[in-house]
Tab-separated table of C-alpha atoms in Angstrom:
chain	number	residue	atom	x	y	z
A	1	UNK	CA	57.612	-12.696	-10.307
A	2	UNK	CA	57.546	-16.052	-8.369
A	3	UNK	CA	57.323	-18.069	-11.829
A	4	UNK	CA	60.556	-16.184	-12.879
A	5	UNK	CA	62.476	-16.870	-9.950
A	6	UNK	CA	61.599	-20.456	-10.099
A	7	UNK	CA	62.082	-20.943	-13.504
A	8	UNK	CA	65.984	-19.678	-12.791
A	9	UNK	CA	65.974	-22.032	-9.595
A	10	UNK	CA	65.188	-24.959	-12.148
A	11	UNK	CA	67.332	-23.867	-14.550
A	12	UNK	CA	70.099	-23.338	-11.898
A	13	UNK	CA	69.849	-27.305	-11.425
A	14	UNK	CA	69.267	-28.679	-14.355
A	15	UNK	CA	72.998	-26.987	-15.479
A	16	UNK	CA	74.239	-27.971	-12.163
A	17	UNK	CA	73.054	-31.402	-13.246
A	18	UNK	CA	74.580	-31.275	-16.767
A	19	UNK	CA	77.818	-30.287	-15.524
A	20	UNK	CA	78.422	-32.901	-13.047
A	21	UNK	CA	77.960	-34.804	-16.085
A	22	UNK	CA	81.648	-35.230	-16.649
A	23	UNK	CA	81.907	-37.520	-13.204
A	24	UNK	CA	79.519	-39.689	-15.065
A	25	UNK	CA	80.532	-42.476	-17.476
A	26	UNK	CA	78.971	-41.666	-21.375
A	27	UNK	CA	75.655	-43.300	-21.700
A	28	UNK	CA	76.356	-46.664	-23.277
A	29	UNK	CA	79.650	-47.018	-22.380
A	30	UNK	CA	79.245	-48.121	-18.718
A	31	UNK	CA	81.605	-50.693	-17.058
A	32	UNK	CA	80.117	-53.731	-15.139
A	33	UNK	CA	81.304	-53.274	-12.251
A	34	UNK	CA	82.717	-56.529	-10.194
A	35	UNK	CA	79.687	-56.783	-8.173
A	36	UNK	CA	77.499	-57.106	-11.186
A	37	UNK	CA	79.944	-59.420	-12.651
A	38	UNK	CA	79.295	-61.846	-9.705
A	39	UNK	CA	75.904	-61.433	-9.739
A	40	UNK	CA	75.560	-62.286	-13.683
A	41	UNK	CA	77.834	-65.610	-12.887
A	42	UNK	CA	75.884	-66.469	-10.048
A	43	UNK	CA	78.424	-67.199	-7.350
A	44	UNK	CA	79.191	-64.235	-5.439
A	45	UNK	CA	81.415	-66.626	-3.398
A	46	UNK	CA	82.980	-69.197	-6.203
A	47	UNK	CA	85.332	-68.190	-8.905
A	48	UNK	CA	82.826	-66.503	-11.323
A	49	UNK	CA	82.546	-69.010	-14.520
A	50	UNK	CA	80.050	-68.650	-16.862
A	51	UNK	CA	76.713	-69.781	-16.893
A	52	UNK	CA	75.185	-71.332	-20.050
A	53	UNK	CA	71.105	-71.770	-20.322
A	54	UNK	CA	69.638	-75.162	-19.959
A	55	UNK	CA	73.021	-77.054	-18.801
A	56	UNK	CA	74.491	-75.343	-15.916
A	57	UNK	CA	73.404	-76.887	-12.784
A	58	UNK	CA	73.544	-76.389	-8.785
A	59	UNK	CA	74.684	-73.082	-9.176
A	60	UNK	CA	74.034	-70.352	-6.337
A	61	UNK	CA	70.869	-69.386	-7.723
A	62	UNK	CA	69.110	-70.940	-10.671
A	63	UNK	CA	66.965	-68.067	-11.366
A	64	UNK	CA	67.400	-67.180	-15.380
A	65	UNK	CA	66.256	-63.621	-14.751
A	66	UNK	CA	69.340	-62.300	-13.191
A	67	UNK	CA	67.367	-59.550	-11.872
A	68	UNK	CA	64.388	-61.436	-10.073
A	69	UNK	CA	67.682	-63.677	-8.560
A	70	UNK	CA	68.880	-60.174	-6.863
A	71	UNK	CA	65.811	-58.741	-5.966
A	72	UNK	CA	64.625	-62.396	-4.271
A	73	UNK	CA	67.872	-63.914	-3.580
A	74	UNK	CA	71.145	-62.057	-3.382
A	75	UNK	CA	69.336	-59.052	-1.370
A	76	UNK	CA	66.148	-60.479	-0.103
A	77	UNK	CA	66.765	-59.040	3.185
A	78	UNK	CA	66.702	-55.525	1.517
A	79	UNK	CA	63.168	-56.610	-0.600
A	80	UNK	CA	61.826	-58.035	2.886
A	81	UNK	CA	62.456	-54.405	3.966
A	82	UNK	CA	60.576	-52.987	1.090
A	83	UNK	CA	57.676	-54.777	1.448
A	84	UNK	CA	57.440	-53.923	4.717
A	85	UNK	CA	57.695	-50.212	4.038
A	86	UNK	CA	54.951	-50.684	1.670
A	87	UNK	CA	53.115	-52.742	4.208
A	88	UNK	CA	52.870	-49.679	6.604
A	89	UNK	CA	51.845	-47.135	4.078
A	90	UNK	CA	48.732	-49.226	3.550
A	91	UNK	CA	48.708	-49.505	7.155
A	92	UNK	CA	49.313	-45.515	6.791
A	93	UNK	CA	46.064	-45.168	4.472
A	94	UNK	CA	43.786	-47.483	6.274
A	95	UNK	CA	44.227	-45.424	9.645
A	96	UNK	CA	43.810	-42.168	8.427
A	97	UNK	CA	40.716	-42.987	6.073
A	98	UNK	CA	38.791	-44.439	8.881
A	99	UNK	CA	35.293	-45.739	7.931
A	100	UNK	CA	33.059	-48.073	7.608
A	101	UNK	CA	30.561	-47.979	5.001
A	102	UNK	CA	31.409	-48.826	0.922
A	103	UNK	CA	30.663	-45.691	-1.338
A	104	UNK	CA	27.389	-46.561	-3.602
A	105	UNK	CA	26.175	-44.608	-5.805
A	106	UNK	CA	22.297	-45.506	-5.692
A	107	UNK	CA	22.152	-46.724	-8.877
A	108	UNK	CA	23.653	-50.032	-11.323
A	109	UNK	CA	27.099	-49.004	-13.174
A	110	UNK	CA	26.995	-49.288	-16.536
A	111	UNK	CA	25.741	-52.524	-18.487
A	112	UNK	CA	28.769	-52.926	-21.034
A	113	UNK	CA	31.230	-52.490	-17.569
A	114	UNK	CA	29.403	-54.878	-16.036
A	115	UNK	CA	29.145	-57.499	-18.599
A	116	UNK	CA	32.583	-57.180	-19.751
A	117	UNK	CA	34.103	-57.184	-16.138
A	118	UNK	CA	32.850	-60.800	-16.225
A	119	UNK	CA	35.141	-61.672	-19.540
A	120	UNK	CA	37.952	-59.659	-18.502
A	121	UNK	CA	38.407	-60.128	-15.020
A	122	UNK	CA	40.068	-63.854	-15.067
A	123	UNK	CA	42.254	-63.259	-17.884
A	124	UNK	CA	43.973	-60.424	-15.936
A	125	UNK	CA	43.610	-62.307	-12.778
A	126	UNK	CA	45.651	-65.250	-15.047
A	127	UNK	CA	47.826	-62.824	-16.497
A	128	UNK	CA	48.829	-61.987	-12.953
A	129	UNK	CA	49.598	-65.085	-11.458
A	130	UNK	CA	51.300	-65.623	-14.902
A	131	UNK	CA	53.770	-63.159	-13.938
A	132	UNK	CA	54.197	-63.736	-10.510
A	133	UNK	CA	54.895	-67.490	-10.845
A	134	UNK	CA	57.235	-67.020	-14.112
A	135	UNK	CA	58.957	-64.758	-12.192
A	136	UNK	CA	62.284	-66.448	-12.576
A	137	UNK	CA	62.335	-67.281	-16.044
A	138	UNK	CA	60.446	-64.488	-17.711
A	139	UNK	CA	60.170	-60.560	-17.420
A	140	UNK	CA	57.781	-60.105	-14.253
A	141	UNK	CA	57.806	-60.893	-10.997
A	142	UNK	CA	56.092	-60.488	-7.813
A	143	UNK	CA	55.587	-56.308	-7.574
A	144	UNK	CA	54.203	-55.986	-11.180
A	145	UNK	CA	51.747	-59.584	-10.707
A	146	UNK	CA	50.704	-57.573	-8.065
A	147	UNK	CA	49.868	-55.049	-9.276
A	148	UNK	CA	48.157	-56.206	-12.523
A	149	UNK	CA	45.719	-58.582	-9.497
A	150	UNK	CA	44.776	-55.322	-7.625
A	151	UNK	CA	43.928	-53.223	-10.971
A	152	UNK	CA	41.969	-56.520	-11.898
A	153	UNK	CA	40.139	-55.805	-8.291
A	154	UNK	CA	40.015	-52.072	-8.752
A	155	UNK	CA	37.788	-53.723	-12.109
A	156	UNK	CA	36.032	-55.548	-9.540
A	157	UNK	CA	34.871	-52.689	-7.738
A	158	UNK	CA	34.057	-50.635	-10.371
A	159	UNK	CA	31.546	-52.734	-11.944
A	160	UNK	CA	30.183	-54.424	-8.333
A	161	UNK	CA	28.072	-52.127	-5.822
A	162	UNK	CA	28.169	-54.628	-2.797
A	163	UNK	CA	31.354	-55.715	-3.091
A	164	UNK	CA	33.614	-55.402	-0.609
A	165	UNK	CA	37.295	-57.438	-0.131
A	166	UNK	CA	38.928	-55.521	2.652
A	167	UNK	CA	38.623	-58.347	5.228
A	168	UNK	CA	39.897	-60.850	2.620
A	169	UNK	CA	42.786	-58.821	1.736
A	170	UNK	CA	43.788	-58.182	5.015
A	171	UNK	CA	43.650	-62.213	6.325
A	172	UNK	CA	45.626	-62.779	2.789
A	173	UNK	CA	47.986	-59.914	3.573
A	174	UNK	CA	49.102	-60.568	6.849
A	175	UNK	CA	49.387	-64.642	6.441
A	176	UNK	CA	52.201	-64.238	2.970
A	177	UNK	CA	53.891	-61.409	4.860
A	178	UNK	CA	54.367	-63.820	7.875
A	179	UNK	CA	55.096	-66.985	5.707
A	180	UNK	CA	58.036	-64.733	3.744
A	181	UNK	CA	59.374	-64.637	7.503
A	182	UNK	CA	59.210	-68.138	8.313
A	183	UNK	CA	60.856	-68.837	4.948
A	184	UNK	CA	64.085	-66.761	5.997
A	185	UNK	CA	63.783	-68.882	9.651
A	186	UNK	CA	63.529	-72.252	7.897
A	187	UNK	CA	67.017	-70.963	5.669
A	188	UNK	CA	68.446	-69.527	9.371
A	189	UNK	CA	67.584	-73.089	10.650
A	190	UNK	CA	68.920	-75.339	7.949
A	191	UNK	CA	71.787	-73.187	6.172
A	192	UNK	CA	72.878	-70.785	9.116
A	193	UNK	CA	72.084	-67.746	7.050
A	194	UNK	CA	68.641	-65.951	7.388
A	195	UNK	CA	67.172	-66.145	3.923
A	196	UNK	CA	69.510	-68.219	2.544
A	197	UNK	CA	68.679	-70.531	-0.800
A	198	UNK	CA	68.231	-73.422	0.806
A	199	UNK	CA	66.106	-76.149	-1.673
A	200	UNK	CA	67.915	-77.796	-4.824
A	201	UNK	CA	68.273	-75.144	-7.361
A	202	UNK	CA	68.039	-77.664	-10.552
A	203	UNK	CA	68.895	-76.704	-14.216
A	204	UNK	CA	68.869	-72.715	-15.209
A	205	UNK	CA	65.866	-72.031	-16.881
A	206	UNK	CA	62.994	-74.867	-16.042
A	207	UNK	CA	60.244	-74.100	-14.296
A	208	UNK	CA	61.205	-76.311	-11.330
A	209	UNK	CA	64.361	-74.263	-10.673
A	210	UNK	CA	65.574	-71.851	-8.476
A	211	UNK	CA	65.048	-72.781	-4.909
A	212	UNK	CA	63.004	-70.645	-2.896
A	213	UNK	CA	62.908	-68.188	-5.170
A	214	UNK	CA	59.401	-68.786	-7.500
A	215	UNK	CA	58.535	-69.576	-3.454
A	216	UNK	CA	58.773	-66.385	-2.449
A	217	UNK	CA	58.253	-64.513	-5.044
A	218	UNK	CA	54.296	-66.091	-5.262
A	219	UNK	CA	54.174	-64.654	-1.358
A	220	UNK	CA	55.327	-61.157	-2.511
A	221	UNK	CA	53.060	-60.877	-5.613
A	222	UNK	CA	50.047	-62.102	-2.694
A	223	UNK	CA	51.364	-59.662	-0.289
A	224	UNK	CA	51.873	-56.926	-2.994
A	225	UNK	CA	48.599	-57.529	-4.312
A	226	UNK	CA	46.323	-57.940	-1.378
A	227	UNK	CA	48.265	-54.353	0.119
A	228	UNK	CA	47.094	-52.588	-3.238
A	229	UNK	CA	43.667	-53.981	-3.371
A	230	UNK	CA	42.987	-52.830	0.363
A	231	UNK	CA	44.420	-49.380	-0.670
A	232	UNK	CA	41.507	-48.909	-2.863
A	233	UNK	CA	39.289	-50.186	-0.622
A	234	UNK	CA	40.073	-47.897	1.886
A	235	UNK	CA	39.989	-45.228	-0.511
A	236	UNK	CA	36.432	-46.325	-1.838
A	237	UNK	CA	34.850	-45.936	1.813
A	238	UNK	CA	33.014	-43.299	3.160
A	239	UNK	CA	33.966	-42.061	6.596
B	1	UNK	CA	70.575	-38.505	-24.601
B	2	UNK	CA	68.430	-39.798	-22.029
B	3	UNK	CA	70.873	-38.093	-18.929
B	4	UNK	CA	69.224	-34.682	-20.594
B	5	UNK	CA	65.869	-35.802	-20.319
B	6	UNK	CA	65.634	-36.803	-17.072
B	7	UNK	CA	67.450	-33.880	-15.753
B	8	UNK	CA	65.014	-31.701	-17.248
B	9	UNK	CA	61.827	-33.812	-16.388
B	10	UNK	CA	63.171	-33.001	-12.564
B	11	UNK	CA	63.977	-29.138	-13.574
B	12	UNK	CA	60.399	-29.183	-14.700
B	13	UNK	CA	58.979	-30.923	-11.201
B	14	UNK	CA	61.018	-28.865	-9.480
B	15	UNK	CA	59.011	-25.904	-10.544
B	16	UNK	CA	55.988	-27.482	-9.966
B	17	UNK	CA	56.274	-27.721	-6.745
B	18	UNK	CA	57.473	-24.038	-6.629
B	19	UNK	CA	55.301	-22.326	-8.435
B	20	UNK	CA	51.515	-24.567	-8.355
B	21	UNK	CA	49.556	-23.508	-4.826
B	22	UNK	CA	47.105	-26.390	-5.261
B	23	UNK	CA	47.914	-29.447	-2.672
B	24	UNK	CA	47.332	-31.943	-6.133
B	25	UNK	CA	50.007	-30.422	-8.213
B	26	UNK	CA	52.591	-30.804	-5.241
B	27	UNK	CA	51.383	-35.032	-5.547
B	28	UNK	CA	52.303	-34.630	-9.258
B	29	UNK	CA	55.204	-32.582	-9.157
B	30	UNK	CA	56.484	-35.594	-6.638
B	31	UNK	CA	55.518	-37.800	-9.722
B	32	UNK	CA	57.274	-36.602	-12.200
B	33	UNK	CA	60.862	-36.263	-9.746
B	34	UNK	CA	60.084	-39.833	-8.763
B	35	UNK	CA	59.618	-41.048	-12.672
B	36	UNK	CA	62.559	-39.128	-13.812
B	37	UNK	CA	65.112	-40.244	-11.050
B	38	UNK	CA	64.024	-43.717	-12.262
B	39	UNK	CA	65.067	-43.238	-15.821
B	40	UNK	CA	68.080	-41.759	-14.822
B	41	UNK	CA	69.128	-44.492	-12.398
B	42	UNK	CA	67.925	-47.061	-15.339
B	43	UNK	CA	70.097	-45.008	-17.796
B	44	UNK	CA	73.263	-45.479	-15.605
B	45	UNK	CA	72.963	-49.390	-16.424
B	46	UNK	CA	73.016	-49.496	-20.255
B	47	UNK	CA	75.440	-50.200	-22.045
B	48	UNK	CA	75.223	-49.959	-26.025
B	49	UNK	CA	74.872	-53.181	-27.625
B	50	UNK	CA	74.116	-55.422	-25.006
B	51	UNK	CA	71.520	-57.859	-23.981
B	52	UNK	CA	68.284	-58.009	-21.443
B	53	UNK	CA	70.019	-59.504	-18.457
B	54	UNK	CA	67.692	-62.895	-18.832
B	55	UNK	CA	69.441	-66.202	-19.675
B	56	UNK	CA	66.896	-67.450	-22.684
B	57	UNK	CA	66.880	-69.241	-25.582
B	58	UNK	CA	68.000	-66.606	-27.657
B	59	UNK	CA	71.284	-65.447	-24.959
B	60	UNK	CA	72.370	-68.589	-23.482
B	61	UNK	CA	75.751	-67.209	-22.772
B	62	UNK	CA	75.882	-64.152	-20.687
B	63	UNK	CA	76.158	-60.747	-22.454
B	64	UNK	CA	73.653	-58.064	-20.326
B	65	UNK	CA	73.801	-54.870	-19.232
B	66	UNK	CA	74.057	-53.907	-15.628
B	67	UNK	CA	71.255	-55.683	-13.406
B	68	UNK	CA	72.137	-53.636	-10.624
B	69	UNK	CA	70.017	-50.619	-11.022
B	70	UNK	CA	66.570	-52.507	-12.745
B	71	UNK	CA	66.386	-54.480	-8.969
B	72	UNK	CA	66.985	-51.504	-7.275
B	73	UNK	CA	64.427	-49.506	-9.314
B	74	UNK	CA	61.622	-52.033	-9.708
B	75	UNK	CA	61.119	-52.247	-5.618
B	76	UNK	CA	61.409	-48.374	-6.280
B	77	UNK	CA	58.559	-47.833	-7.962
B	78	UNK	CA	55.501	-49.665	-6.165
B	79	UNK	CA	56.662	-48.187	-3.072
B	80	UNK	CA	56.500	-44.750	-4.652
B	81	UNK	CA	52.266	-45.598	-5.324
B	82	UNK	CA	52.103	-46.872	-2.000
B	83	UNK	CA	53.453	-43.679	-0.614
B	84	UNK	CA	51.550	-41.718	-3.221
B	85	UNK	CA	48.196	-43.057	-1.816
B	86	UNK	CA	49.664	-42.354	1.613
B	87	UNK	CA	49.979	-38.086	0.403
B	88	UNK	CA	46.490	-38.586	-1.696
B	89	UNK	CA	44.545	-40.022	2.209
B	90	UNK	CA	46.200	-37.055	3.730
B	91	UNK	CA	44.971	-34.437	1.375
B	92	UNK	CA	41.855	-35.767	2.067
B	93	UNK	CA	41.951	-35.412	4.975
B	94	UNK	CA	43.164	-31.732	4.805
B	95	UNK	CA	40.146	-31.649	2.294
B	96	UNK	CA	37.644	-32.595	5.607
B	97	UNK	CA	39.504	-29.733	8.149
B	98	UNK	CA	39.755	-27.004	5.827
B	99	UNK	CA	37.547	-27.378	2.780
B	100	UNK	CA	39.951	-26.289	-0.049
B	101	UNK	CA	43.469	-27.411	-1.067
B	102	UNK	CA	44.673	-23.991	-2.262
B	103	UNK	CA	47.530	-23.425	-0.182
B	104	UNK	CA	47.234	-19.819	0.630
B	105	UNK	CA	43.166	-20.483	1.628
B	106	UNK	CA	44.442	-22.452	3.997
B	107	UNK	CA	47.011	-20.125	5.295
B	108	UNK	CA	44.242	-17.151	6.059
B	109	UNK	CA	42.163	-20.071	7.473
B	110	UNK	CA	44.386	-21.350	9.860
B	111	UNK	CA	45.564	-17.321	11.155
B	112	UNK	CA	41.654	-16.376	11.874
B	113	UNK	CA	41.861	-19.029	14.215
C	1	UNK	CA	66.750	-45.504	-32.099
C	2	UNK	CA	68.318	-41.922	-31.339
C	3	UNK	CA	65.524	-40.211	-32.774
C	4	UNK	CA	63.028	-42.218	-31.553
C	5	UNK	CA	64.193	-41.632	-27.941
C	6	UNK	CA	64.110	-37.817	-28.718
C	7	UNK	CA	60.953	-37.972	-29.736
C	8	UNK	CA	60.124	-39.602	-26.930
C	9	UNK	CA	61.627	-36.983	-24.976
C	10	UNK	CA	60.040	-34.330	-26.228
C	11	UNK	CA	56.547	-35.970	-25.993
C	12	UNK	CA	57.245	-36.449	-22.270
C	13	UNK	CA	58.367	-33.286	-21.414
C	14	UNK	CA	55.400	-31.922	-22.966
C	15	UNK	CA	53.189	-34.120	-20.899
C	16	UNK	CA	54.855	-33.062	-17.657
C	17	UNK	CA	54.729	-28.804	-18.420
C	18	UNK	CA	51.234	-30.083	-19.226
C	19	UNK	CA	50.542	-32.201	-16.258
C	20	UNK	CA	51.642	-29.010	-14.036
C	21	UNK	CA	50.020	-26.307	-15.914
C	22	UNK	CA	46.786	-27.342	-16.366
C	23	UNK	CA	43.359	-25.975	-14.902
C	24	UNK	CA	41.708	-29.269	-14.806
C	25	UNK	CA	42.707	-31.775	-12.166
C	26	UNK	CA	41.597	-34.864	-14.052
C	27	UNK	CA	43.831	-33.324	-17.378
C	28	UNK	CA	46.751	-33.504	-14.963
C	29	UNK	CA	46.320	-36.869	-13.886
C	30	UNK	CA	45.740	-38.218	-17.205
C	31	UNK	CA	48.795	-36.298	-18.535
C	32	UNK	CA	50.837	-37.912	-15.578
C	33	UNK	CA	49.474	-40.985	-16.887
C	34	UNK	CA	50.634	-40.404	-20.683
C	35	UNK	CA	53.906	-39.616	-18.863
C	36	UNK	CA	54.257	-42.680	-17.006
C	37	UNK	CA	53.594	-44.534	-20.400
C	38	UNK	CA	56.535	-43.118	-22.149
C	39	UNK	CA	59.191	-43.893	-20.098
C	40	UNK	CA	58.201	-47.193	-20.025
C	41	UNK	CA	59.323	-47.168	-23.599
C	42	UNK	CA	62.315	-45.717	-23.019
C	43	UNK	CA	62.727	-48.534	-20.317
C	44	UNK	CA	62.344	-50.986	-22.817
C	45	UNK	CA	64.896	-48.805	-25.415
C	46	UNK	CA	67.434	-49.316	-22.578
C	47	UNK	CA	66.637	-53.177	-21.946
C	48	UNK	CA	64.975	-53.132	-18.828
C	49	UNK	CA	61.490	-55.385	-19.331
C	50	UNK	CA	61.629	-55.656	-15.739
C	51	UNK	CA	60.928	-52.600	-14.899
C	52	UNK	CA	58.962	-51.616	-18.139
C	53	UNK	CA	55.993	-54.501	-16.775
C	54	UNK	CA	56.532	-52.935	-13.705
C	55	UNK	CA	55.995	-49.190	-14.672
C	56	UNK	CA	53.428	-50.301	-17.340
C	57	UNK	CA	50.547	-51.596	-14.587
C	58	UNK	CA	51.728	-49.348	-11.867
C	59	UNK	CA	52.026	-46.182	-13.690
C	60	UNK	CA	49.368	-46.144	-16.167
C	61	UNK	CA	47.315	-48.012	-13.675
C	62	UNK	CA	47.073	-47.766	-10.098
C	63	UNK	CA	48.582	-44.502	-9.855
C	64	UNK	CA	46.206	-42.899	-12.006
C	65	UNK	CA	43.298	-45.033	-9.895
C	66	UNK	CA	44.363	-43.864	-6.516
C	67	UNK	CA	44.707	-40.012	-7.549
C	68	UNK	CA	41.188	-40.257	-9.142
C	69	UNK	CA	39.685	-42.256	-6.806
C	70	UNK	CA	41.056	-39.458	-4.142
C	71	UNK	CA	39.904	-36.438	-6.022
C	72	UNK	CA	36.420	-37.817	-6.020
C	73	UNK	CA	36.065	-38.241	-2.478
C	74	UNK	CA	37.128	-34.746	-1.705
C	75	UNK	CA	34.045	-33.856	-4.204
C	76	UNK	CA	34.580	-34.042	-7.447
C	77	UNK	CA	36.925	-31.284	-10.129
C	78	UNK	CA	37.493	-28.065	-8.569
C	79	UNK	CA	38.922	-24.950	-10.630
């Protein structure tokens, strides 16, 4: 009885869903809208002229991934915001899985694990700081470099019985979360603007471009990954 | 196309969370909403026969589809694991007071109290 | 690349009735896993790399480590 009644709840709004389809534009035929439009010509405030790869110069933001140059740039207030949210759910998951001692299981993990954790381990840890520092040129970025240096950790633990990273992750933590902040105060200080671009942003698409951006992205793919890695710490103690 | 399959990814999560009585299946109901809400919100930015928004080699002039919704979305989705490890320490948790995640067990528990 | 999307569709839709039906805990989790892997091909279908990376280490990754990594501290698979 229960299972029918949801099942016509979910059916209820998946048609309600399908007809407010007609409000929607037909997938693939979406406009840009003129926000967008700015955004792709990098200057929200200028007169929006295109942007050629390796010859336009000085622009706004020099970022060639337009979307690394909103997440970082345009709204970096809004990312500072996110990180923090993120920042107290690990605060969130450390406080309510109180304890002290590292789960061991009384005996050595497996030998090919263990072996092969010492091959793979610092070609993901390269991968990752791969991404995070071509942030602005390539697909990437600070979340998913992150992310691939805490799974490269998670590795870590699997294969390791005594070790342990939470200190570590916390000093590393709380030091590029503060440094993102003094970035915005330098930018307040110089440009008038909290978090405002304000170093040379050179030709679009070297790696020497872009400002603060590769800056702060290489703090947010610390931050990002030193939060994750002392998520699964927490999670691997025994309280 | 891909409107439809999001929709009914969230139908299907939808009764998940209605119908499952295990604390787990309510984490992977969330899941699935929070996967399919991303696709959809990704879907709204395409446009047919248009480029990765990346000025490259290979696009030096711009020709993209909407960046808008990828910068919203990819913040989107590493705070939905760090809120998902947030709900996985609490059933935990709930796993240390009451010794079972069935919701219902835990219902009787908490009334003979 | 129509048909390859449905296809994709219907795998993931498969994987999610899956990831909520089944007995096994650890069958879920891996399905929600397979799910997560999907869409980050129909991410890259809709020319978002971005995100695709982004979905690729988190979803098929840590997501899957923190659920398992939760159910074994409450004690292992239950029925």
């Amino acid at each position: 009885m229960r299972r029918v009644f949801a099942l016509l709840i979910s059916l209820g709004l998946i048609l309600f869903f399908v007809n407010s389809l007609s409000i929607l534009p037909e997938y693939g035929n979406v406009e840009l809208s003129k926000v967008s439009n700015a955004y792709i010509n990098k200057s929200v405030n200028g007169n929006n002229e295109k942007v050629k790869f390796g010859e336009s110069k000085d622009l706004e933001d020099g970022a060639a991934n337009v979307v690394t140059s909103i997440v970082v740039d345009y709204r970096s207030f809004d990312t500072l915001g996110e990180v923090t949210v993120l920042f107290t759910s690990a605060l969130g998951v450390g406080l309510i899985l109180h304890g002290f001692k590292r789960k061991t299981y009384g005996r050595l993990p497996n030998f090919i694990l263990r072996v092969s954790v010492g091959i793979l381990l610092p070609l993901i840890l390269l991968f990752g700081v791969y991404v995070f520092v071509h942030g602005h040129l390539t697909p990437g970025g600070g979340f998913p470099g992150g992310t691939i240096i805490a799974a490269g950790i998670l590795l870590l633990y699997l294969s390791n019985e005594e070790f342990d990273l939470s200190k570590t992750s916390k000093f590393v933590e709380s030091y590029a979360g503060s440094l993102y902040i003094v970035v915005g105060l330098v930018g307040l200080a110089i440009g008038g603007v909290f978090l405002i671009n304000f170093l040379p942003t050179g030709v679009v698409g070297d790696l020497f471009s872009a400002g603060i951006v590769p800056i702060v992205y290489i703090l947010i793919g610390f931050k990002v990954g030193a939060e994750l890695s002392g998520v699964i710490a927490d999670l691997y103690r025994e309280g | 196309m891909v409107y439809y399959i999001s929709f009914i990814l969230i139908g299907i999560g939808i009764y998940g969370i209605l119908t499952q009585k295990n604390l787990f299946k309510f984490l992977v109901s969330l899941t699935i909403i929070d996967t399919a809400i991303n696709i959809f919100i990704i879907s709204l930015g395409y446009i047919e026969g248009k480029d990765v928004p990346i000025y490259s080699k290979y696009t030096p002039v711009a020709n993209f589809v909407d960046p808008l919704p990828q910068a919203l979305v990819l913040t989107a989705i590493v705070i939905g694991v760090g809120t998902l490890a947030l709900g996985a320490s609490l059933l935990v948790r709930v796993y240390e007071k009451y010794e079972t995640l069935e919701v219902e067990e835990i219902a009787v528990k908490e009334a003979r109290k | 690349m129509t048909i390859a999307t449905i296809f994709v569709g219907i795998l993931m839709i498969i994987s999610a009735i899956y990831a909520i039906e089944a007995k096994k805990m650890l069958d879920s989790f891996i399905s929600l896993s397979l799910l997560s892997l999907l869409s980050v091909f129909l991410f890259v279908i809709m020319k978002a790399p971005d995100v695709a990376i982004t979905e690729a280490s988190v979803g098929a990754g840590l997501t899957t480590a923190v659920l398992i990594l939760a159910l074994r501290r409450i004690g292992g698979d239950e029925e």
